PDB file of C-alpha atoms in Angstrom:
ATOM      1  CA  MET R   1     -16.147   0.433  -0.549  1.00 95.00           C
ATOM      2  CA  ARG R   2     -13.616  -0.459   2.112  1.00 97.00           C
ATOM      3  CA  PHE R   3     -12.062  -3.902   2.479  1.00 97.00           C
ATOM      4  CA  ALA R   4      -9.652  -5.333   5.051  1.00 98.00           C
ATOM      5  CA  THR R   5      -8.439  -8.601   6.523  1.00 98.00           C
ATOM      6  CA  LEU R   6      -9.245  -9.079  10.193  1.00 97.00           C
ATOM      7  CA  LYS R   7      -7.941 -11.447  12.838  1.00 95.00           C
ATOM      8  CA  LEU R   8     -10.973 -13.454  13.906  1.00 92.00           C
ATOM      9  CA  ASP R   9     -10.852 -16.435  16.281  1.00 87.00           C
ATOM     10  CA  GLY R  10      -7.277 -17.255  15.351  1.00 89.00           C
ATOM     11  CA  THR R  11      -7.878 -16.935  11.600  1.00 94.00           C
ATOM     12  CA  GLU R  12      -7.495 -14.209   8.996  1.00 96.00           C
ATOM     13  CA  GLN R  13     -10.705 -13.305   7.196  1.00 96.00           C
ATOM     14  CA  ALA R  14     -11.390 -10.700   4.517  1.00 97.00           C
ATOM     15  CA  ALA R  15     -14.213  -8.299   5.330  1.00 96.00           C
ATOM     16  CA  VAL R  16     -16.121  -5.379   3.836  1.00 96.00           C
ATOM     17  CA  LEU R  17     -17.201  -2.313   5.818  1.00 95.00           C
ATOM     18  CA  CYS R  18     -20.976  -2.061   6.096  1.00 92.00           C
ATOM     19  CA  PRO R  19     -23.289   0.754   7.188  1.00 88.00           C
ATOM     20  CA  GLY R  20     -23.012   1.443  10.877  1.00 88.00           C
ATOM     21  CA  ASP R  21     -19.210   1.143  10.788  1.00 92.00           C
ATOM     22  CA  ARG R  22     -19.248  -2.644  11.092  1.00 94.00           C
ATOM     23  CA  TRP R  23     -17.068  -5.138   9.238  1.00 96.00           C
ATOM     24  CA  ALA R  24     -18.756  -8.147   7.620  1.00 94.00           C
ATOM     25  CA  PRO R  25     -16.494 -11.176   6.984  1.00 95.00           C
ATOM     26  CA  LEU R  26     -16.865 -12.123   3.315  1.00 95.00           C
ATOM     27  CA  HIS R  27     -16.956 -15.882   3.835  1.00 93.00           C
ATOM     28  CA  HIS R  28     -20.386 -15.514   5.441  1.00 91.00           C
ATOM     29  CA  VAL R  29     -21.602 -14.225   2.066  1.00 91.00           C
ATOM     30  CA  ASP R  30     -19.534 -16.501  -0.188  1.00 93.00           C
ATOM     31  CA  PRO R  31     -17.627 -19.480   1.296  1.00 94.00           C
ATOM     32  CA  ARG R  32     -15.084 -19.240  -1.556  1.00 94.00           C
ATOM     33  CA  LEU R  33     -13.846 -15.997  -0.016  1.00 95.00           C
ATOM     34  CA  ARG R  34     -12.649 -17.578   3.223  1.00 94.00           C
ATOM     35  CA  GLY R  35      -9.156 -16.279   4.010  1.00 95.00           C
ATOM     36  CA  ASP R  36      -7.428 -13.018   3.217  1.00 96.00           C
ATOM     37  CA  LEU R  37      -8.390 -10.376   0.664  1.00 97.00           C
ATOM     38  CA  LEU R  38      -6.397 -11.916  -2.181  1.00 97.00           C
ATOM     39  CA  ARG R  39      -9.179 -14.511  -2.602  1.00 95.00           C
ATOM     40  CA  LEU R  40     -11.539 -11.719  -3.645  1.00 96.00           C
ATOM     41  CA  ILE R  41      -9.031  -9.744  -5.717  1.00 97.00           C
ATOM     42  CA  ALA R  42      -8.121 -12.874  -7.694  1.00 95.00           C
ATOM     43  CA  GLU R  43     -11.755 -13.118  -8.850  1.00 94.00           C
ATOM     44  CA  GLU R  44     -11.221  -9.852 -10.806  1.00 95.00           C
ATOM     45  CA  PRO R  45     -14.602  -8.529  -9.639  1.00 94.00           C
ATOM     46  CA  SER R  46     -16.260  -5.619 -11.410  1.00 93.00           C
ATOM     47  CA  ARG R  47     -17.476  -2.571  -9.498  1.00 93.00           C
ATOM     48  CA  GLU R  48     -20.988  -3.988  -9.840  1.00 94.00           C
ATOM     49  CA  ASP R  49     -19.846  -7.317  -8.378  1.00 94.00           C
ATOM     50  CA  LEU R  50     -18.293  -5.535  -5.402  1.00 94.00           C
ATOM     51  CA  ALA R  51     -21.421  -3.456  -4.860  1.00 93.00           C
ATOM     52  CA  ASP R  52     -23.557  -6.611  -4.874  1.00 93.00           C
ATOM     53  CA  LEU R  53     -21.186  -8.259  -2.400  1.00 93.00           C
ATOM     54  CA  ALA R  54     -21.292  -5.238  -0.108  1.00 92.00           C
ATOM     55  CA  ARG R  55     -25.099  -5.191  -0.178  1.00 91.00           C
ATOM     56  CA  ALA R  56     -25.274  -8.884   0.660  1.00 92.00           C
ATOM     57  CA  ALA R  57     -22.782  -8.429   3.493  1.00 90.00           C
ATOM     58  CA  GLY R  58     -24.806  -5.524   4.853  1.00 86.00           C
ATOM     59  CA  SER R  59     -27.793  -7.814   5.342  1.00 86.00           C
ATOM     60  CA  LEU R  60     -25.915 -10.271   7.566  1.00 82.00           C
ATOM     61  CA  ALA R  61     -27.131 -10.852  11.095  1.00 71.00           C
ATOM     62  CA  GLY R  62     -25.455  -8.856  13.821  1.00 78.00           C
ATOM     63  CA  GLU R  63     -23.562 -11.797  15.335  1.00 77.00           C
ATOM     64  CA  HIS R  64     -21.482 -12.028  12.140  1.00 83.00           C
ATOM     65  CA  LEU R  65     -20.449  -8.371  12.212  1.00 91.00           C
ATOM     66  CA  VAL R  66     -17.431  -6.738  13.881  1.00 92.00           C
ATOM     67  CA  GLU R  67     -17.564  -3.194  15.182  1.00 93.00           C
ATOM     68  CA  ARG R  68     -14.965  -1.077  13.430  1.00 93.00           C
ATOM     69  CA  ALA R  69     -13.602   0.198  16.730  1.00 91.00           C
ATOM     70  CA  ALA R  70     -13.031  -3.397  17.898  1.00 93.00           C
ATOM     71  CA  ALA R  71     -11.454  -4.692  14.678  1.00 95.00           C
ATOM     72  CA  VAL R  72      -7.969  -6.227  14.821  1.00 96.00           C
ATOM     73  CA  TYR R  73      -6.337  -5.774  11.419  1.00 97.00           C
ATOM     74  CA  THR R  74      -3.649  -7.829   9.753  1.00 97.00           C
ATOM     75  CA  VAL R  75      -1.919  -7.388   6.401  1.00 98.00           C
ATOM     76  CA  PRO R  76      -4.684  -7.244   3.748  1.00 98.00           C
ATOM     77  CA  TYR R  77      -3.029 -10.115   1.863  1.00 98.00           C
ATOM     78  CA  ARG R  78       0.364 -11.593   1.123  1.00 95.00           C
ATOM     79  CA  PRO R  79       1.298 -10.742  -2.450  1.00 93.00           C
ATOM     80  CA  THR R  80       2.262 -13.631  -4.701  1.00 91.00           C
ATOM     81  CA  GLY R  81       3.253 -11.418  -7.635  1.00 93.00           C
ATOM     82  CA  LYS R  82       5.008  -8.097  -8.109  1.00 96.00           C
ATOM     83  CA  ILE R  83       5.634  -5.345  -5.574  1.00 97.00           C
ATOM     84  CA  TRP R  84       6.800  -2.402  -7.641  1.00 96.00           C
ATOM     85  CA  GLY R  85       8.140   0.793  -6.065  1.00 96.00           C
ATOM     86  CA  ILE R  86       8.635   4.272  -7.507  1.00 95.00           C
ATOM     87  CA  GLY R  87      11.517   6.421  -6.295  1.00 90.00           C
ATOM     88  CA  LEU R  88      12.090  10.182  -6.280  1.00 85.00           C
ATOM     89  CA  ASN R  89       8.541  10.922  -7.402  1.00 92.00           C
ATOM     90  CA  TYR R  90       8.340  14.214  -5.485  1.00 88.00           C
ATOM     91  CA  ARG R  91      10.884  16.944  -6.210  1.00 73.00           C
ATOM     92  CA  ASP R  92      11.205  17.752  -2.500  1.00 67.00           C
ATOM     93  CA  HIS R  93      12.171  14.183  -1.634  1.00 52.00           C
ATOM     94  CA  ALA R  94      14.697  14.067  -4.459  1.00 47.00           C
ATOM     95  CA  ALA R  95      16.273  17.218  -3.027  1.00 52.00           C
ATOM     96  CA  ASP R  96      16.544  15.504   0.375  1.00 58.00           C
ATOM     97  CA  LEU R  97      18.793  12.911  -1.275  1.00 52.00           C
ATOM     98  CA  SER R  98      20.691  15.479  -3.392  1.00 51.00           C
ATOM     99  CA  GLU R  99      19.184  13.898  -6.477  1.00 58.00           C
ATOM    100  CA  SER R 100      17.236  15.281  -9.412  1.00 61.00           C
ATOM    101  CA  SER R 101      13.790  13.938 -10.215  1.00 64.00           C
ATOM    102  CA  PRO R 102      14.004  11.624 -13.235  1.00 72.00           C
ATOM    103  CA  SER R 103      12.070  12.514 -16.388  1.00 80.00           C
ATOM    104  CA  GLN R 104      10.611   8.980 -16.436  1.00 86.00           C
ATOM    105  CA  PRO R 105       9.421   6.965 -13.433  1.00 87.00           C
ATOM    106  CA  ALA R 106      12.369   5.466 -11.516  1.00 85.00           C
ATOM    107  CA  SER R 107      11.323   2.047 -10.330  1.00 91.00           C
ATOM    108  CA  PHE R 108      12.484  -0.939  -8.293  1.00 94.00           C
ATOM    109  CA  MET R 109      11.050  -4.239  -7.074  1.00 95.00           C
ATOM    110  CA  LYS R 110      10.607  -5.643  -3.585  1.00 97.00           C
ATOM    111  CA  GLY R 111      10.232  -9.269  -2.580  1.00 96.00           C
ATOM    112  CA  ALA R 112       7.233 -10.779  -0.814  1.00 96.00           C
ATOM    113  CA  HIS R 113       9.506 -11.502   2.176  1.00 97.00           C
ATOM    114  CA  THR R 114       9.553  -7.745   2.931  1.00 98.00           C
ATOM    115  CA  VAL R 115       5.800  -7.586   3.609  1.00 98.00           C
ATOM    116  CA  ILE R 116       4.274  -6.844   7.017  1.00 98.00           C
ATOM    117  CA  GLY R 117       0.944  -5.382   8.055  1.00 97.00           C
ATOM    118  CA  PRO R 118      -0.541  -2.980  10.586  1.00 97.00           C
ATOM    119  CA  GLY R 119       0.778  -3.487  14.097  1.00 95.00           C
ATOM    120  CA  ASP R 120       3.759  -5.549  12.980  1.00 97.00           C
ATOM    121  CA  SER R 121       7.303  -4.391  13.801  1.00 97.00           C
ATOM    122  CA  ILE R 122       9.674  -2.685  11.399  1.00 98.00           C
ATOM    123  CA  VAL R 123      13.159  -4.054  12.066  1.00 98.00           C
ATOM    124  CA  VAL R 124      16.214  -1.853  11.635  1.00 97.00           C
ATOM    125  CA  PRO R 125      18.780  -4.277  10.180  1.00 97.00           C
ATOM    126  CA  LYS R 126      22.186  -4.595  11.793  1.00 95.00           C
ATOM    127  CA  GLN R 127      23.797  -3.850   8.402  1.00 95.00           C
ATOM    128  CA  SER R 128      22.367  -0.302   8.343  1.00 96.00           C
ATOM    129  CA  GLU R 129      23.124   2.740  10.467  1.00 95.00           C
ATOM    130  CA  ARG R 130      20.637   4.996   8.646  1.00 97.00           C
ATOM    131  CA  THR R 131      17.303   3.356   7.857  1.00 97.00           C
ATOM    132  CA  THR R 132      14.362   5.463   6.723  1.00 97.00           C
ATOM    133  CA  SER R 133      10.607   4.944   6.545  1.00 98.00           C
ATOM    134  CA  GLU R 134       8.392   6.589   3.950  1.00 97.00           C
ATOM    135  CA  ALA R 135       4.615   6.993   3.667  1.00 98.00           C
ATOM    136  CA  GLU R 136       3.211   6.299   0.227  1.00 98.00           C
ATOM    137  CA  LEU R 137      -0.026   5.804  -1.672  1.00 98.00           C
ATOM    138  CA  GLY R 138      -0.291   2.203  -2.871  1.00 98.00           C
ATOM    139  CA  LEU R 139      -2.124   0.864  -5.928  1.00 98.00           C
ATOM    140  CA  VAL R 140      -3.674  -2.609  -5.776  1.00 98.00           C
ATOM    141  CA  ILE R 141      -4.086  -4.089  -9.253  1.00 97.00           C
ATOM    142  CA  GLY R 142      -7.493  -5.649  -9.826  1.00 96.00           C
ATOM    143  CA  ARG R 143      -7.274  -7.240 -13.270  1.00 95.00           C
ATOM    144  CA  HIS R 144      -4.850  -8.325 -15.951  1.00 95.00           C
ATOM    145  CA  THR R 145      -3.373  -5.049 -17.185  1.00 94.00           C
ATOM    146  CA  ARG R 146      -1.187  -4.540 -20.251  1.00 94.00           C
ATOM    147  CA  GLY R 147      -0.892  -1.716 -22.762  1.00 90.00           C
ATOM    148  CA  ILE R 148      -3.522   0.619 -21.337  1.00 92.00           C
ATOM    149  CA  ASP R 149      -4.417   4.244 -21.974  1.00 89.00           C
ATOM    150  CA  ARG R 150      -3.678   6.652 -19.143  1.00 85.00           C
ATOM    151  CA  ARG R 151      -7.365   7.610 -19.003  1.00 86.00           C
ATOM    152  CA  ASP R 152      -8.292   3.988 -18.281  1.00 88.00           C
ATOM    153  CA  ALA R 153      -5.613   3.338 -15.652  1.00 90.00           C
ATOM    154  CA  LEU R 154      -7.832   3.615 -12.583  1.00 91.00           C
ATOM    155  CA  ASP R 155     -10.222   1.058 -14.101  1.00 93.00           C
ATOM    156  CA  SER R 156      -7.406  -1.495 -13.726  1.00 95.00           C
ATOM    157  CA  LEU R 157      -7.310  -1.075  -9.953  1.00 96.00           C
ATOM    158  CA  PHE R 158      -9.077  -3.020  -7.271  1.00 97.00           C
ATOM    159  CA  GLY R 159      -8.257  -0.094  -5.015  1.00 97.00           C
ATOM    160  CA  PHE R 160      -5.799   2.002  -3.048  1.00 97.00           C
ATOM    161  CA  CYS R 161      -3.943   1.328   0.197  1.00 98.00           C
ATOM    162  CA  VAL R 162      -1.548   3.001   2.620  1.00 98.00           C
ATOM    163  CA  VAL R 163       2.129   2.001   2.507  1.00 98.00           C
ATOM    164  CA  LEU R 164       5.215   2.407   4.676  1.00 98.00           C
ATOM    165  CA  ASP R 165       8.270   1.702   2.527  1.00 98.00           C
ATOM    166  CA  GLN R 166      11.647   1.279   4.266  1.00 98.00           C
ATOM    167  CA  THR R 167      15.140   1.920   2.881  1.00 97.00           C
ATOM    168  CA  ALA R 168      18.629   1.263   4.216  1.00 97.00           C
ATOM    169  CA  GLU R 169      19.621   4.704   3.015  1.00 95.00           C
ATOM    170  CA  ASP R 170      23.279   4.469   3.978  1.00 95.00           C
ATOM    171  CA  ILE R 171      23.655   1.343   1.852  1.00 95.00           C
ATOM    172  CA  LEU R 172      21.991   3.072  -1.099  1.00 93.00           C
ATOM    173  CA  GLN R 173      24.321   6.056  -0.761  1.00 92.00           C
ATOM    174  CA  LEU R 174      27.345   3.788  -1.111  1.00 93.00           C
ATOM    175  CA  ASN R 175      26.334   3.078  -4.697  1.00 93.00           C
ATOM    176  CA  PRO R 176      23.062   3.677  -6.590  1.00 89.00           C
ATOM    177  CA  ARG R 177      23.351   0.117  -7.936  1.00 92.00           C
ATOM    178  CA  TYR R 178      22.613  -1.070  -4.401  1.00 93.00           C
ATOM    179  CA  LEU R 179      18.981   0.080  -4.647  1.00 93.00           C
ATOM    180  CA  THR R 180      17.503  -3.433  -4.659  1.00 94.00           C
ATOM    181  CA  ARG R 181      19.673  -4.457  -1.724  1.00 95.00           C
ATOM    182  CA  SER R 182      18.760  -1.356   0.288  1.00 96.00           C
ATOM    183  CA  LYS R 183      15.031  -1.947  -0.232  1.00 97.00           C
ATOM    184  CA  ASN R 184      14.765  -5.674   0.428  1.00 97.00           C
ATOM    185  CA  PHE R 185      15.428  -6.359   4.079  1.00 97.00           C
ATOM    186  CA  GLU R 186      12.651  -8.163   5.939  1.00 97.00           C
ATOM    187  CA  THR R 187       9.831  -5.881   7.206  1.00 98.00           C
ATOM    188  CA  PHE R 188      10.723  -3.201   4.642  1.00 98.00           C
ATOM    189  CA  PHE R 189       7.225  -3.039   3.094  1.00 98.00           C
ATOM    190  CA  SER R 190       4.139  -2.510   5.228  1.00 98.00           C
ATOM    191  CA  PHE R 191       0.659  -1.948   3.853  1.00 98.00           C
ATOM    192  CA  GLY R 192      -2.928  -1.748   5.088  1.00 97.00           C
ATOM    193  CA  PRO R 193      -5.065  -1.680   7.153  1.00 98.00           C
ATOM    194  CA  GLU R 194      -7.634  -1.108   4.387  1.00 97.00           C
ATOM    195  CA  VAL R 195      -7.878  -1.413   0.634  1.00 98.00           C
ATOM    196  CA  VAL R 196     -10.483   1.009  -0.683  1.00 97.00           C
ATOM    197  CA  THR R 197     -12.032   1.283  -4.120  1.00 96.00           C
ATOM    198  CA  PRO R 198     -11.173   4.366  -6.221  1.00 95.00           C
ATOM    199  CA  ASP R 199     -14.606   5.924  -5.764  1.00 93.00           C
ATOM    200  CA  GLU R 200     -14.256   5.581  -1.983  1.00 93.00           C
ATOM    201  CA  LEU R 201     -10.875   7.335  -1.871  1.00 94.00           C
ATOM    202  CA  ILE R 202     -11.584  10.060  -4.401  1.00 92.00           C
ATOM    203  CA  GLY R 203     -15.256  10.733  -3.629  1.00 87.00           C
ATOM    204  CA  THR R 204     -16.478  13.922  -5.288  1.00 84.00           C
ATOM    205  CA  GLY R 205     -12.967  15.396  -5.465  1.00 90.00           C
ATOM    206  CA  LYS R 206      -9.958  14.336  -7.502  1.00 93.00           C
ATOM    207  CA  LEU R 207      -7.066  11.985  -6.876  1.00 95.00           C
ATOM    208  CA  GLY R 208      -4.582  14.850  -7.005  1.00 94.00           C
ATOM    209  CA  ASP R 209      -6.101  16.406  -3.881  1.00 95.00           C
ATOM    210  CA  ILE R 210      -5.259  13.391  -1.694  1.00 96.00           C
ATOM    211  CA  GLU R 211      -2.575  14.180   0.889  1.00 97.00           C
ATOM    212  CA  VAL R 212       0.167  11.733   1.853  1.00 97.00           C
ATOM    213  CA  ALA R 213       2.033  12.254   5.143  1.00 97.00           C
ATOM    214  CA  THR R 214       4.998  10.558   6.802  1.00 98.00           C
ATOM    215  CA  VAL R 215       4.564  10.729  10.586  1.00 98.00           C
ATOM    216  CA  ARG R 216       7.140   9.756  13.235  1.00 98.00           C
ATOM    217  CA  ASN R 217       6.158   9.625  16.909  1.00 98.00           C
ATOM    218  CA  GLY R 218       3.054  11.705  16.214  1.00 97.00           C
ATOM    219  CA  GLU R 219       4.914  14.466  14.373  1.00 97.00           C
ATOM    220  CA  VAL R 220       4.415  15.050  10.649  1.00 97.00           C
ATOM    221  CA  VAL R 221       7.854  14.814   9.054  1.00 97.00           C
ATOM    222  CA  ARG R 222       6.752  15.613   5.509  1.00 96.00           C
ATOM    223  CA  HIS R 223       3.482  15.819   3.619  1.00 96.00           C
ATOM    224  CA  ASN R 224       2.380  16.617   0.100  1.00 96.00           C
ATOM    225  CA  THR R 225      -0.488  16.000  -2.286  1.00 96.00           C
ATOM    226  CA  VAL R 226      -0.703  13.553  -5.163  1.00 95.00           C
ATOM    227  CA  ASP R 227      -0.943  16.532  -7.544  1.00 94.00           C
ATOM    228  CA  ASN R 228       2.701  17.307  -6.723  1.00 93.00           C
ATOM    229  CA  MET R 229       4.004  13.937  -7.871  1.00 93.00           C
ATOM    230  CA  MET R 230       6.321  14.097 -10.853  1.00 92.00           C
ATOM    231  CA  HIS R 231       4.445  11.143 -12.336  1.00 94.00           C
ATOM    232  CA  SER R 232       0.797  10.591 -11.434  1.00 93.00           C
ATOM    233  CA  PRO R 233      -0.516   7.179 -10.370  1.00 95.00           C
ATOM    234  CA  GLU R 234      -2.282   6.891 -13.721  1.00 95.00           C
ATOM    235  CA  GLU R 235       0.932   7.631 -15.629  1.00 94.00           C
ATOM    236  CA  ILE R 236       2.989   5.254 -13.478  1.00 95.00           C
ATOM    237  CA  LEU R 237       0.608   2.393 -14.244  1.00 95.00           C
ATOM    238  CA  ARG R 238       0.381   3.240 -17.953  1.00 95.00           C
ATOM    239  CA  PHE R 239       4.164   3.551 -18.280  1.00 94.00           C
ATOM    240  CA  HIS R 240       4.964   0.223 -16.649  1.00 94.00           C
ATOM    241  CA  ALA R 241       2.091  -1.653 -18.307  1.00 94.00           C
ATOM    242  CA  GLU R 242       3.741  -0.883 -21.639  1.00 94.00           C
ATOM    243  CA  MET R 243       6.677  -3.136 -20.752  1.00 92.00           C
ATOM    244  CA  MET R 244       5.085  -5.878 -18.647  1.00 94.00           C
ATOM    245  CA  PRO R 245       1.721  -7.247 -17.535  1.00 96.00           C
ATOM    246  CA  PHE R 246       0.268  -6.593 -14.119  1.00 96.00           C
ATOM    247  CA  LEU R 247      -1.911  -9.235 -12.506  1.00 97.00           C
ATOM    248  CA  PRO R 248      -4.574  -9.111  -9.772  1.00 97.00           C
ATOM    249  CA  GLY R 249      -2.916  -8.521  -6.415  1.00 97.00           C
ATOM    250  CA  ASP R 250       0.227  -6.882  -7.783  1.00 97.00           C
ATOM    251  CA  LEU R 251       1.140  -3.730  -5.874  1.00 98.00           C
ATOM    252  CA  ILE R 252       2.626  -0.400  -6.946  1.00 97.00           C
ATOM    253  CA  SER R 253       3.890   2.037  -4.321  1.00 97.00           C
ATOM    254  CA  THR R 254       3.862   5.488  -5.905  1.00 96.00           C
ATOM    255  CA  GLY R 255       6.593   7.362  -4.036  1.00 95.00           C
ATOM    256  CA  THR R 256       6.887   9.412  -0.880  1.00 95.00           C
ATOM    257  CA  PRO R 257       6.771  13.133  -0.108  1.00 95.00           C
ATOM    258  CA  GLY R 258       9.578  12.557   2.394  1.00 94.00           C
ATOM    259  CA  ALA R 259      11.304  10.011   4.598  1.00 95.00           C
ATOM    260  CA  ALA R 260      11.911   9.802   8.333  1.00 97.00           C
ATOM    261  CA  VAL R 261      15.101   8.372   9.786  1.00 97.00           C
ATOM    262  CA  ILE R 262      14.031   5.669  12.216  1.00 98.00           C
ATOM    263  CA  ALA R 263      15.479   4.010  15.298  1.00 97.00           C
ATOM    264  CA  PRO R 264      14.274   1.347  17.733  1.00 97.00           C
ATOM    265  CA  GLY R 265      11.506   2.785  19.904  1.00 97.00           C
ATOM    266  CA  ASP R 266      10.011   4.991  17.181  1.00 98.00           C
ATOM    267  CA  ARG R 267       6.409   4.675  16.074  1.00 98.00           C
ATOM    268  CA  MET R 268       5.892   5.198  12.361  1.00 98.00           C
ATOM    269  CA  GLU R 269       2.609   6.186  10.797  1.00 98.00           C
ATOM    270  CA  ALA R 270       1.495   6.714   7.209  1.00 98.00           C
ATOM    271  CA  ARG R 271      -1.562   8.849   6.537  1.00 98.00           C
ATOM    272  CA  VAL R 272      -3.273   8.961   3.144  1.00 97.00           C
ATOM    273  CA  GLY R 273      -6.411  11.058   2.779  1.00 95.00           C
ATOM    274  CA  HIS R 274      -9.273   9.740   4.896  1.00 94.00           C
ATOM    275  CA  LEU R 275      -8.022   6.153   4.931  1.00 96.00           C
ATOM    276  CA  GLU R 276      -7.344   4.357   8.199  1.00 96.00           C
ATOM    277  CA  PRO R 277      -3.734   5.241   9.143  1.00 97.00           C
ATOM    278  CA  LEU R 278      -1.048   2.577   8.976  1.00 98.00           C
ATOM    279  CA  VAL R 279       1.009   2.287  12.181  1.00 98.00           C
ATOM    280  CA  ASN R 280       4.138   0.214  12.824  1.00 98.00           C
ATOM    281  CA  ASP R 281       6.575   0.320  15.732  1.00 98.00           C
ATOM    282  CA  VAL R 282      10.319   0.172  15.096  1.00 98.00           C
ATOM    283  CA  VAL R 283      12.597  -2.363  16.795  1.00 97.00           C
ATOM    284  CA  GLY R 284      16.215  -3.386  16.519  1.00 94.00           C
ATOM    285  CA  ALA R 285      17.561  -6.547  14.920  1.00 88.00           C
ATOM    286  CA  GLY R 286      16.659  -9.550  17.074  1.00 76.00           C
ATOM    287  CA  GLU R 287      13.709  -7.771  18.732  1.00 72.00           C
ATOM    288  CA  ARG R 288      10.985  -8.491  16.180  1.00 64.00           C
ATOM    289  CA  ALA R 289       7.652  -9.351  17.796  1.00 54.00           C
TER     290      ALA R 289
END
């Protein structure tokens, strides 16, 4: 199942994709779900609950539905909890930074103020002369998660999303202790347009086959498959859930196959498997739309 938050008549409304490539706003099925997708995620729905919701939405009258081609997406939701990032999770990207891949997941946190969605502008901050943008596979937590087995990790997810994670790389290179600072400028975390359930992303294949690509101005800068991560999404979630709880709506960004140096005028795109690509234009400080 595919979920998104659409701009509809001046409001933001969560929706599910129905047969015929049409989005059905969830509040027409359940008035409690008026607003963005976090309203649904916070309910901690089971797969059966989501399937029932999708079936009910599919029976809505045509005037309530939005053609996929005409949809205007916004950020799926604004996180109120943790945004957790994983660094150097592909050997090739670690080599780009003259670093070695750590034997355990290397992680950092980002604030909610960094969040933007599809179509919003990435701002290159005036404090940085080398800012990069990185495509990543994102994990959206769907239930209270603590002390889980790796084999059960995907059961803790509401779904997957596409991420563009930004870094003021020149600031980070001054001192590795500046990681939090380099990652936490406004607009430095974009995600969307969709959040899809694990079965929708993986299908009849396996998660490791999913390809992640960083694309700048239509050109693929770097791509790789999830199988080539140092630490799989399942292991990342298991590892971190040993030390802290995750709650519905928390996000984990699993690392990038490679970064693109960005400048005002660039168009950045993240592609993950068959998900809707995430696209953001780059502007300079003071130019944010």
